[in-house]
Amino acid sequence: GQTDRGHHGGHDDEMQDFALYYFGPAKGPEADTLLDQLQLAPTVLSRLGVAIPETMKAKVFLG
């Protein structure tokens, strides 16, 4: 998310809340689950069937 001035990367709710929609054959996390943005890249790679590099330590959040 961003502030009304276009800033992002802070710790305010308006900067940390955002919607992520996925349509496909996977079970997502429970509603209101707090996710780390580091989980996004390995999750996308997983859904694409691409090997996740060992350097990516964050867990995939779509099962």
CSV table of C-alpha atoms in Angstrom, one decimal:
chain,number,residue,atom,x,y,z
A,1,GLY,CA,0.0,0.0,0.0
A,2,GLN,CA,0.9,3.6,-0.2
A,3,THR,CA,0.0,6.8,1.5
A,4,ASP,CA,-2.1,9.5,-0.2
A,5,ARG,CA,1.2,11.2,-1.1
A,6,GLY,CA,2.5,8.1,-2.8
A,7,HIS,CA,5.0,7.0,-0.2
A,8,HIS,CA,5.5,3.3,0.7
A,9,GLY,CA,7.7,1.1,2.8
A,10,GLY,CA,6.6,2.4,6.2
A,11,HIS,CA,5.0,0.7,9.2
A,12,ASP,CA,1.6,2.4,9.1
A,13,ASP,CA,-1.4,0.2,8.5
A,14,GLU,CA,-2.2,2.1,5.2
A,15,MET,CA,1.3,1.1,3.9
A,16,GLN,CA,1.2,-2.5,5.0
A,17,ASP,CA,-2.3,-3.5,4.0
A,18,PHE,CA,-2.9,-4.6,0.5
A,19,ALA,CA,-5.0,-7.2,-1.3
A,20,LEU,CA,-3.5,-10.1,-3.2
A,21,TYR,CA,-5.7,-12.1,-5.4
A,22,TYR,CA,-4.8,-15.5,-6.8
A,23,PHE,CA,-7.1,-17.6,-9.0
A,24,GLY,CA,-5.9,-21.2,-9.3
A,25,PRO,CA,-5.8,-24.6,-7.8
A,26,ALA,CA,-4.2,-23.9,-4.4
A,27,LYS,CA,-5.4,-23.3,-0.8
A,28,GLY,CA,-4.5,-19.9,0.5
A,29,PRO,CA,-3.9,-18.8,4.1
A,30,GLU,CA,-6.7,-18.1,6.5
A,31,ALA,CA,-8.3,-14.7,6.3
A,32,ASP,CA,-6.4,-11.9,8.1
A,33,THR,CA,-3.2,-13.9,8.1
A,34,LEU,CA,-0.1,-11.7,8.2
A,35,LEU,CA,2.3,-12.6,5.5
A,36,ASP,CA,5.9,-11.4,4.9
A,37,GLN,CA,6.6,-9.9,1.5
A,38,LEU,CA,9.6,-12.2,1.3
A,39,GLN,CA,7.1,-15.1,0.8
A,40,LEU,CA,5.8,-13.6,-2.4
A,41,ALA,CA,8.7,-14.6,-4.8
A,42,PRO,CA,8.9,-18.2,-3.7
A,43,THR,CA,5.2,-18.6,-3.8
A,44,VAL,CA,5.0,-17.2,-7.4
A,45,LEU,CA,7.8,-19.5,-8.4
A,46,SER,CA,6.1,-22.5,-6.8
A,47,ARG,CA,2.9,-21.8,-8.6
A,48,LEU,CA,4.7,-21.5,-11.9
A,49,GLY,CA,6.5,-24.8,-11.3
A,50,VAL,CA,9.9,-23.2,-11.2
A,51,ALA,CA,12.6,-24.4,-8.8
A,52,ILE,CA,12.9,-22.1,-5.7
A,53,PRO,CA,16.6,-21.1,-5.2
A,54,GLU,CA,18.1,-22.2,-1.9
A,55,THR,CA,18.8,-18.6,-1.1
A,56,MET,CA,15.1,-18.0,-0.7
A,57,LYS,CA,14.4,-19.1,2.8
A,58,ALA,CA,10.8,-17.7,3.2
A,59,LYS,CA,7.9,-20.3,3.1
A,60,VAL,CA,5.5,-20.6,0.3
A,61,PHE,CA,2.0,-19.5,1.5
A,62,LEU,CA,-0.2,-21.2,-1.1
A,63,GLY,CA,-0.6,-24.9,-0.6
